[in-house]
XYZ file of C-alpha atoms in Angstrom:
662
model
C -0.013 0.095 0.352
C 1.368 3.193 -0.882
C 0.507 5.100 1.852
C 1.256 9.076 0.322
C -0.646 7.942 -2.403
C -3.240 7.569 -0.320
C -2.848 10.995 1.869
C -2.927 12.636 -1.279
C -5.985 10.869 -1.851
C -7.457 11.966 1.427
C -6.591 15.518 0.202
C -8.739 14.930 -2.747
C -11.567 13.848 -0.693
C -11.441 16.547 1.469
C -12.053 18.774 -1.549
C -15.057 16.250 -2.515
C -16.330 16.780 0.587
C -16.115 20.509 0.524
C -18.171 20.189 -3.030
C -20.950 17.978 -1.259
C -20.842 20.366 1.940
C -21.593 23.397 -0.371
C -24.282 21.343 -2.101
C -25.997 20.665 1.016
C -25.693 23.744 2.516
C -26.962 25.189 -0.862
C -29.932 22.914 -0.501
C -30.919 23.827 3.259
C -30.489 27.992 1.993
C -33.413 27.320 0.067
C -35.347 25.549 2.289
C -35.038 27.751 5.011
C -36.328 30.490 2.557
C -39.309 28.162 1.382
C -40.036 27.949 5.295
C -39.936 31.559 6.250
C -41.853 32.763 3.260
C -44.539 30.304 4.240
C -44.352 31.667 7.844
C -44.917 35.066 6.328
C -47.681 34.048 4.478
C -49.502 31.772 6.674
C -48.808 34.243 9.687
C -49.646 38.004 8.160
C -52.248 39.266 6.246
C -51.478 37.916 3.156
C -53.835 39.749 0.617
C -52.106 42.990 1.185
C -49.777 41.313 -1.095
C -49.557 41.690 -5.151
C -50.734 38.542 -6.191
C -53.497 37.569 -3.476
C -53.907 33.764 -2.540
C -53.015 30.627 -3.035
C -49.783 29.977 -4.541
C -49.386 33.238 -6.383
C -49.843 34.789 -4.177
C -47.016 33.219 -1.891
C -44.382 33.342 -4.543
C -45.392 36.930 -4.396
C -43.940 36.851 -1.183
C -40.417 36.041 -2.933
C -37.799 38.539 -1.907
C -33.792 38.797 -3.189
C -33.535 40.698 -0.272
C -34.922 38.951 2.669
C -32.972 35.357 0.517
C -29.802 36.925 0.585
C -30.156 37.920 4.314
C -31.319 34.614 5.386
C -28.975 32.871 3.297
C -26.163 34.885 5.060
C -27.692 33.739 8.051
C -27.654 30.345 7.704
C -24.238 29.869 5.976
C -22.699 32.397 9.123
C -24.698 30.030 11.465
C -23.704 27.149 10.228
C -19.877 27.907 9.100
C -19.423 29.522 13.196
C -21.264 25.902 14.601
C -18.491 23.880 12.185
C -15.936 26.016 13.431
C -16.602 25.484 17.195
C -16.610 21.759 16.579
C -13.199 21.622 14.846
C -11.333 23.844 17.709
C -13.165 21.186 19.788
C -11.662 18.300 17.956
C -8.739 19.187 16.717
C -7.300 19.777 20.029
C -5.833 15.943 19.782
C -7.191 12.606 19.262
C -7.154 12.742 23.151
C -10.612 15.323 23.075
C -12.534 12.660 20.287
C -11.378 9.514 22.791
C -12.831 11.559 25.900
C -16.022 12.495 24.406
C -17.349 9.260 23.187
C -15.954 7.909 27.098
C -12.565 6.850 26.467
C -10.327 6.055 29.299
C -6.437 6.004 29.438
C -4.345 3.525 29.017
C -1.236 3.465 31.426
C 1.874 1.635 31.206
C 1.077 0.564 35.129
C -2.338 -0.893 34.371
C -2.785 -4.419 36.533
C -5.397 -5.292 33.917
C -4.087 -8.231 31.586
C -6.045 -7.182 29.095
C -5.158 -3.836 28.893
C -1.129 -4.892 28.775
C -1.739 -6.964 25.781
C -3.417 -4.096 23.598
C -0.750 -1.808 24.825
C 1.996 -4.610 24.103
C 0.429 -4.929 20.299
C -0.011 -0.851 19.911
C 3.800 -1.156 20.758
C 4.667 -3.716 18.482
C 2.952 -1.730 15.379
C 4.033 1.727 16.027
C 7.730 0.244 16.016
C 6.883 -1.371 12.774
C 5.203 1.714 11.063
C 8.129 3.663 12.099
C 6.092 6.048 14.053
C 5.892 6.700 17.856
C 3.689 5.057 20.292
C -0.080 6.901 20.626
C -1.894 7.142 23.276
C -4.199 4.113 23.945
C -7.938 4.363 25.421
C -10.208 2.019 25.874
C -14.144 2.717 26.136
C -14.983 0.508 29.857
C -18.067 0.582 29.374
C -18.843 -0.892 25.682
C -19.213 -4.825 25.064
C -19.780 -4.265 21.315
C -16.235 -5.218 19.349
C -15.523 -1.857 17.930
C -11.737 -0.052 17.723
C -11.002 4.048 16.226
C -7.646 6.375 15.822
C -8.453 9.998 16.872
C -6.239 13.069 15.899
C -5.441 15.469 13.283
C -2.172 14.324 12.598
C 0.274 11.020 13.315
C 1.767 13.426 16.247
C -1.348 13.754 18.270
C -2.968 10.719 17.395
C -4.643 8.212 19.616
C -5.878 4.722 19.362
C -8.836 3.227 21.136
C -10.761 0.305 21.362
C -13.833 -0.695 23.556
C -13.937 -2.819 26.060
C -15.628 -5.711 24.025
C -12.587 -5.987 21.862
C -10.521 -6.436 24.422
C -12.269 -9.252 26.078
C -13.516 -11.080 22.967
C -10.728 -10.868 20.221
C -7.928 -13.335 20.685
C -3.900 -11.170 20.020
C -3.761 -11.833 16.428
C -7.721 -10.829 15.843
C -6.671 -7.532 17.751
C -3.419 -6.885 15.915
C -4.996 -6.919 13.336
C -7.800 -4.416 14.400
C -4.985 -2.064 15.449
C -3.117 -2.842 12.457
C -6.290 -1.372 10.524
C -6.786 1.745 12.800
C -2.635 2.360 12.453
C -3.429 2.713 8.333
C -5.906 5.439 9.132
C -3.192 7.200 10.912
C -0.629 6.654 7.899
C -3.146 7.089 5.038
C -4.279 10.708 6.512
C -7.415 9.517 7.109
C -7.807 11.187 10.911
C -7.694 15.022 9.827
C -10.717 13.882 6.896
C -12.658 12.656 9.633
C -12.502 14.866 11.983
C -13.144 17.636 9.057
C -16.249 15.409 8.159
C -17.473 15.751 11.530
C -17.004 19.419 12.379
C -19.437 20.167 8.901
C -21.828 18.056 9.503
C -22.044 19.166 13.091
C -22.749 22.944 11.693
C -25.297 20.982 8.686
C -27.281 18.943 11.394
C -27.240 22.075 14.048
C -30.185 23.721 12.023
C -32.447 20.489 13.446
C -31.267 21.635 17.165
C -32.432 25.177 16.502
C -35.947 23.447 15.032
C -36.280 21.749 17.950
C -35.557 24.471 20.155
C -38.452 26.506 18.481
C -41.138 23.757 18.546
C -40.608 23.548 22.499
C -40.548 27.568 22.642
C -43.573 27.795 20.821
C -45.278 24.955 22.554
C -44.447 26.712 25.877
C -45.841 29.850 24.789
C -49.023 28.673 23.563
C -49.693 26.455 26.612
C -49.209 29.867 28.662
C -51.880 32.041 26.231
C -55.244 32.373 27.120
C -55.414 33.918 23.167
C -53.858 32.336 20.606
C -52.421 34.634 18.101
C -51.416 33.119 14.383
C -48.057 34.306 14.688
C -47.590 32.352 17.974
C -49.364 29.758 16.401
C -46.922 29.695 13.645
C -44.153 29.541 15.646
C -43.906 25.802 15.965
C -44.471 25.191 12.425
C -41.334 27.086 11.834
C -39.693 25.040 14.508
C -41.036 21.690 13.148
C -40.197 23.000 9.911
C -36.423 23.489 10.569
C -36.563 20.090 12.211
C -37.892 18.578 9.049
C -34.419 20.650 7.554
C -31.876 19.448 10.186
C -33.422 16.132 9.721
C -33.510 15.969 5.403
C -29.465 17.900 6.704
C -28.587 14.148 8.790
C -29.853 12.514 5.692
C -27.419 14.487 3.463
C -24.627 13.962 6.374
C -25.299 10.053 6.449
C -24.516 9.729 2.127
C -22.189 12.257 2.665
C -20.256 10.241 5.492
C -21.848 6.736 3.279
C -19.434 8.390 0.392
C -16.104 9.429 2.102
C -15.882 6.547 4.111
C -16.610 3.041 2.424
C -13.927 3.662 0.342
C -11.083 3.488 2.897
C -12.301 1.565 4.929
C -11.518 -1.637 2.278
C -8.149 0.147 1.730
C -7.893 0.034 5.718
C -8.381 -3.292 5.703
C -5.549 -4.152 3.074
C -3.007 -1.981 4.796
C -3.520 -4.308 8.107
C -3.012 -6.736 6.207
C 0.825 -5.308 4.852
C 1.438 -4.469 8.327
C 0.691 -7.956 10.182
C 1.436 -9.999 6.460
C -1.454 -12.059 7.805
C -5.284 -12.197 6.620
C -6.816 -14.309 9.168
C -6.241 -11.802 12.041
C -8.339 -8.885 10.894
C -10.570 -11.120 9.083
C -11.614 -13.105 11.796
C -12.172 -10.115 13.960
C -15.198 -9.428 10.840
C -15.918 -13.206 11.758
C -16.089 -12.470 15.271
C -18.265 -9.683 15.545
C -21.050 -11.209 12.860
C -21.172 -13.552 15.108
C -21.595 -11.797 18.664
C -24.955 -10.820 19.857
C -23.819 -7.196 20.782
C -21.448 -6.847 17.367
C -19.566 -3.360 16.965
C -22.218 -1.434 18.614
C -21.268 1.512 20.685
C -23.698 3.139 22.616
C -22.263 6.695 23.361
C -24.332 9.668 22.853
C -21.554 10.849 20.374
C -21.298 7.594 18.671
C -23.005 8.927 15.555
C -22.347 12.322 14.764
C -18.212 9.967 14.364
C -19.552 7.314 13.214
C -17.037 6.995 10.381
C -13.996 6.540 12.607
C -14.811 3.364 13.954
C -13.253 -0.287 12.613
C -17.024 -1.269 12.770
C -20.680 -0.068 12.023
C -22.033 2.025 15.627
C -25.570 1.489 15.125
C -28.116 -1.027 13.338
C -28.888 0.937 9.643
C -32.404 0.187 8.479
C -31.168 1.325 4.910
C -27.396 0.354 3.715
C -27.425 3.248 2.082
C -26.808 5.440 5.154
C -23.833 2.750 6.469
C -20.432 4.222 6.731
C -18.804 1.018 5.926
C -19.069 -1.696 4.096
C -21.036 -4.993 4.990
C -19.577 -7.561 7.002
C -19.675 -9.984 4.461
C -18.039 -8.343 1.506
C -15.212 -7.243 3.889
C -14.287 -10.542 4.671
C -15.089 -12.093 1.605
C -11.735 -9.102 0.042
C -9.844 -10.581 2.932
C -10.818 -14.418 2.619
C -12.182 -15.648 -0.755
C -12.413 -19.044 0.905
C -14.621 -18.228 3.579
C -17.748 -20.529 3.796
C -20.423 -17.819 4.877
C -20.327 -18.747 9.043
C -19.759 -16.162 11.816
C -17.785 -17.250 14.631
C -19.821 -17.743 17.701
C -17.702 -17.433 20.370
C -18.471 -17.421 24.280
C -18.890 -13.872 25.833
C -16.239 -12.944 28.376
C -17.918 -10.045 30.837
C -14.862 -9.764 33.069
C -11.169 -9.858 33.023
C -10.698 -13.089 34.850
C -9.407 -15.371 32.128
C -5.768 -15.518 32.445
C -3.999 -14.693 29.617
C -0.671 -16.587 28.259
C 2.926 -15.039 29.022
C 3.128 -14.639 25.433
C 0.225 -11.859 25.576
C 1.483 -10.358 28.480
C 5.152 -10.106 28.088
C 6.545 -6.379 27.135
C 5.562 -5.176 23.761
C 9.067 -3.641 23.040
C 11.030 -7.329 21.564
C 7.880 -8.601 19.930
C 7.995 -4.952 18.118
C 11.755 -5.257 17.071
C 10.750 -8.469 15.325
C 7.773 -7.064 14.041
C 10.028 -3.869 12.265
C 12.673 -6.573 11.426
C 10.287 -8.610 9.343
C 7.840 -5.719 8.148
C 12.055 -4.052 6.358
C 12.629 -6.917 4.798
C 9.240 -7.694 3.241
C 8.976 -7.418 -1.083
C 5.524 -4.862 -0.878
C 3.525 -4.645 -4.416
C 3.759 -1.458 -6.188
C 0.790 1.001 -6.392
C -1.206 -0.948 -9.009
C -2.645 -2.357 -5.998
C -4.719 0.322 -4.752
C -6.474 -0.008 -7.981
C -8.361 -3.470 -6.793
C -9.139 -2.166 -3.633
C -6.046 -3.579 -2.174
C -6.631 -7.092 -2.944
C -3.575 -7.873 -4.627
C -1.927 -6.898 -1.102
C -4.456 -9.221 0.597
C -3.085 -12.269 -2.587
C 0.453 -11.492 -1.954
C 0.225 -11.852 2.113
C -1.470 -15.080 2.058
C 0.758 -17.425 4.044
C 0.375 -19.417 7.181
C 1.107 -18.339 10.646
C 3.835 -21.066 10.871
C 5.729 -18.977 8.074
C 4.945 -15.843 9.831
C 6.312 -16.449 12.807
C 9.592 -18.550 10.862
C 10.295 -14.937 8.855
C 9.871 -12.790 12.140
C 12.504 -15.772 13.394
C 14.472 -15.453 11.164
C 15.005 -11.479 11.243
C 15.603 -11.853 14.542
C 19.553 -11.423 13.815
C 18.253 -8.107 12.059
C 17.083 -5.872 14.999
C 16.164 -8.436 17.803
C 19.602 -8.732 19.212
C 20.099 -5.178 19.180
C 16.859 -4.666 21.418
C 17.568 -7.666 23.621
C 21.318 -5.398 24.463
C 19.501 -2.457 25.952
C 19.637 -3.349 29.755
C 16.395 -4.189 31.522
C 16.845 -1.048 34.386
C 16.349 1.702 30.701
C 13.415 -0.590 29.703
C 11.687 -0.539 33.494
C 13.029 3.197 33.429
C 10.464 4.139 30.570
C 7.827 2.585 31.731
C 6.878 6.502 34.309
C 7.752 10.015 33.507
C 10.343 10.607 35.549
C 12.064 7.585 34.342
C 11.399 8.316 30.455
C 12.702 11.733 31.022
C 15.921 10.889 32.907
C 16.612 8.684 30.562
C 16.088 11.304 27.926
C 18.622 13.710 29.790
C 21.156 10.830 30.159
C 21.588 10.022 26.713
C 22.716 13.720 26.159
C 24.695 13.812 29.037
C 26.652 10.624 28.281
C 27.589 12.097 25.470
C 29.307 14.618 27.126
C 33.860 14.116 28.778
C 35.807 16.422 31.426
C 34.374 20.244 31.399
C 31.333 19.758 28.673
C 30.118 17.011 31.143
C 30.776 19.142 34.418
C 28.627 22.191 32.608
C 25.714 19.732 32.151
C 25.577 18.290 35.564
C 25.712 21.468 36.645
C 22.658 22.368 34.595
C 20.894 19.285 35.928
C 21.619 20.251 39.587
C 20.032 23.894 39.025
C 17.231 22.866 36.990
C 16.032 19.180 37.368
C 12.878 17.980 38.781
C 12.999 16.501 42.209
C 14.914 13.122 42.137
C 15.846 13.728 38.428
C 19.256 14.591 39.081
C 19.829 11.673 40.842
C 18.154 9.080 38.509
C 20.127 10.198 35.631
C 22.833 9.713 37.727
C 22.338 6.297 38.186
C 21.362 5.377 34.758
C 24.446 7.183 33.184
C 26.696 4.120 33.208
C 24.226 1.903 31.589
C 23.005 5.054 29.107
C 26.423 4.987 28.152
C 26.499 1.532 26.777
C 24.450 2.070 24.351
C 24.555 2.451 20.682
C 23.763 4.449 18.371
C 21.262 1.792 17.183
C 19.266 1.488 20.427
C 19.271 5.079 21.221
C 15.700 5.594 18.846
C 14.402 2.699 19.661
C 14.248 2.977 23.520
C 12.988 6.706 22.976
C 10.253 5.306 21.417
C 9.292 2.538 23.657
C 9.331 5.495 25.991
C 7.134 8.189 24.205
C 3.494 6.684 26.316
C 5.098 7.299 29.745
C 6.808 11.068 28.169
C 2.769 11.555 26.811
C 1.489 11.312 30.530
C 3.105 13.995 32.401
C 1.108 17.472 33.228
C 1.901 20.139 31.240
C 3.825 22.107 33.838
C 5.907 18.885 33.967
C 6.495 18.927 30.135
C 7.353 23.008 30.284
C 9.751 21.726 32.821
C 11.746 18.759 31.359
C 11.656 20.550 28.132
C 13.645 23.729 29.318
C 16.150 21.615 31.061
C 16.989 19.233 28.110
C 17.455 22.179 26.024
C 19.525 23.879 28.939
C 21.498 20.774 28.887
C 21.823 20.493 25.095
C 23.406 23.697 24.995
C 25.031 23.838 28.238
C 28.577 22.772 26.036
C 27.974 26.017 23.573
C 26.923 23.760 20.280
C 24.202 21.672 19.510
C 25.606 17.940 17.091
C 23.196 16.067 15.345
C 22.458 13.796 17.545
C 21.355 15.827 19.948
C 18.990 17.904 17.510
C 17.190 14.736 15.872
C 17.095 14.038 19.725
C 14.978 17.343 20.721
C 13.306 17.385 17.035
C 11.518 13.995 17.659
C 10.985 14.849 21.233
C 9.288 18.273 20.657
C 7.497 17.102 17.588
C 5.797 14.086 19.385
C 5.084 15.449 22.607
C 4.646 19.314 21.866
C 1.096 18.785 20.377
C -0.138 16.999 23.764
C 1.016 19.599 25.677
C 0.752 23.008 23.232
C -1.270 24.691 20.701
C 1.118 23.905 18.060
C 0.873 24.916 13.612
C 1.256 22.081 11.495
C 3.272 22.494 8.599
C 0.807 23.362 5.423
C 1.913 22.029 1.973
C 3.473 24.778 -0.110
C 5.935 23.602 -2.807
C 4.582 21.378 -5.139
C 7.901 20.513 -7.107
C 11.432 19.780 -6.440
C 13.005 22.669 -8.434
C 10.941 24.692 -5.359
C 13.253 23.156 -2.681
C 16.621 22.970 -4.526
C 18.645 25.086 -1.801
C 17.342 23.101 1.382
C 17.874 19.470 -0.590
C 21.203 20.308 -1.016
C 21.648 21.362 2.596
C 19.905 18.047 3.762
C 21.411 15.671 1.411
C 25.131 17.263 1.877
C 25.137 16.074 5.433
C 23.929 12.826 5.238
C 26.344 12.207 3.003
C 28.986 12.937 4.880
C 27.729 10.611 7.397
C 28.601 7.652 5.646
C 31.723 5.485 5.714
C 31.397 5.674 2.091
C 32.373 8.001 -0.941
C 30.119 11.116 0.528
C 30.282 12.484 -3.394
C 28.506 9.144 -4.632
C 26.058 9.194 -2.207
C 24.886 12.573 -2.778
C 24.897 12.585 -6.731
C 22.649 9.136 -5.839
C 20.309 11.134 -4.424
C 20.215 13.806 -6.660
C 19.735 11.651 -9.568
C 17.079 9.852 -7.993
C 15.215 13.112 -7.424
C 15.865 14.079 -11.395
C 18.191 17.402 -10.067
C 20.663 18.423 -11.974
C 23.153 20.696 -11.496
C 23.762 20.471 -7.611
C 27.052 20.119 -5.958
C 27.997 18.539 -2.407
C 28.185 21.428 -0.248
C 31.706 21.037 2.123
C 31.516 19.615 5.335
C 32.754 22.601 6.972
C 29.480 24.406 5.153
C 27.209 21.797 6.687
C 25.855 23.442 9.974
C 23.159 22.302 12.110
C 21.318 25.220 11.783
C 21.494 25.082 8.576
C 20.647 21.061 8.268
C 17.580 22.214 10.780
C 16.262 24.891 8.314
C 16.166 22.914 5.464
C 14.559 20.407 7.208
C 11.955 22.555 8.197
C 11.569 23.940 5.000
C 11.345 20.006 3.268
C 7.998 19.618 5.720
C 6.051 22.469 3.764
C 6.699 20.114 0.620
C 3.065 18.678 -0.743
C 2.422 15.073 0.438
C 3.654 12.924 -2.843
C 7.090 15.008 -2.551
C 7.946 13.563 1.209
C 8.226 10.169 0.346
C 10.568 10.686 -2.662
C 12.958 12.679 -0.597
C 13.450 9.893 2.094
C 13.612 7.070 -0.468
C 16.702 9.459 -1.978
C 17.739 9.509 1.519
C 17.766 6.101 1.986
C 19.642 5.612 -0.946
C 22.491 7.840 0.224
C 22.414 6.244 3.246
C 22.903 2.843 1.765
C 25.388 3.820 -0.754
C 28.441 2.054 1.303
C 26.373 -0.942 1.686
C 25.732 -0.203 4.807
C 22.897 2.099 6.671
C 25.003 2.909 9.767
C 22.366 3.933 13.182
C 23.976 7.254 12.913
C 22.250 7.919 9.407
C 18.983 5.720 10.517
C 18.581 7.884 13.115
C 19.248 11.058 10.849
C 16.719 9.703 8.112
C 14.109 9.258 11.343
C 13.936 12.081 12.552
C 13.897 13.900 9.305
C 11.065 11.820 8.452
C 9.405 13.174 12.191
C 10.074 16.686 11.281
C 8.548 16.090 8.046
C 5.319 14.647 9.391
C 5.603 11.639 7.055
C 6.264 8.375 8.848
C 8.428 5.851 7.204
C 6.356 3.290 5.901
C 7.637 -0.382 5.615
C 9.280 -0.260 2.299
C 11.538 2.758 3.454
C 12.345 1.226 6.856
C 16.081 1.491 7.393
C 17.372 -1.699 9.393
């Protein structure tokens, strides 16, 4: 699956959504004008108007001035409501999850089913080369469902219902979570938030009608003498409710038109992540044979129905369904399905024990998944034209074969992860330890005077207990190789995201002070700080995301030269050859490698942030060129890999499996 083509498709779908929204809004303006004219015709003395009674008299009441005023009022109201809803939802996936009744799952959870979910999220995060998103559970929902929410990958969350955590096996749950990860990488989350915001503005007209209907009925009940105007108020309210109902119908059609196709693609992407069709297919079969199905009873669930894994409500007519029928989704995944759903006894409480394989830490397993994903041949963009069917067929092999491949890849990455001291794995499970590890990663690189300067900063600015913990962790952190540092920080993301806002501000200030304590910033310090800032700032601060500005490579020649020159100088081979290889892949002629003396971290940083404003389809080309340059000498060293991963993070462009460097 070409994730970046899908991100570009999501942008086109956004324009499609805007067109449908404008058409629906235009219809609402016409209907409201017709209703107001009818109100004047019924409530006033229409005989004074030229044209007399009947339809002729009704049409005589039409006024272009009134039409413009009413149209402006409707558009302003819908726009204001949509903007307010967007501001509520755009604060991050956390707001969406909590509005649906979600509860954050912490690493310290004693519930084995929740720990299993956390492990799966960790595995797939490392396989997708993206930070670990926060995990939420909907504790009151028996139905089997899940969703991903957020505006971009940096503020994404994954949520599962309690029913999904209890009823599904590990492989089935992994397939469901992989489906949600594909929505993150495909750019579907932002589209889902925009969809919910715009459609809230449309359906708000019905809320106004309900209010007027109640107020009119209340006024009539209190009045001894009913005037024609007061009698017409409930009629106006009823009319607006009908218009709101029609708006809801339009919203349903829009959601169905936008959402269905991306569900097929997300199913196919889940197969690509897990390399196994049975997991997600069996999860869909379990939903079909489970009495509550995928129903979600939260009051806000219908509004956000398009972001869920399955339908949240029963649909009387398939035309309003935001998801394809279960049997169609299953047959695309399992062409030999016999049509029978899986019947399974319901697990109501977390009382049944899970195996040690299910509840073990996900870091080691994630390493194996990432290693396997990094070396699997994937189909080309032609797979997209068949709704992912080629991907599904390509990935059809047995569970034993899948395990064999993962074990075979153990030498690539598993050994590296296993060498990370257990004390560091344990330290990153809670916020204080995670921040101490980050500070120790910077401090451990210092010697003599620069080390003393870093320790002095820690003594002055570190939080209570943090300085002592950094000192205890320094020997273990010093033993880490370059290839072990970023995986360790990736596993620390959930703990870092559980800090309070003042704690995060203090940690960020302390880290920056330690980095600057020697008067200079090297590439590793830049990469570490950019990763933490990019993935954590949206959790605590209001940040402005990069916007597409550059559609062609020619517009970013200068920053590309700077970034590729820095990368070329990091390898052990011929820097000029590596640089030329990257330029050839990007079809850029005339660029010359910058001397090492001109490759400053400051210029490199400015170049990367400029590249972050490229259009989505340019970003994977840039990352691919960087990968080619890094592998020019036959080996991608850990420093080069850290650099590419950090650049991808700042560009808000997660590395897909086919570009994973290992």
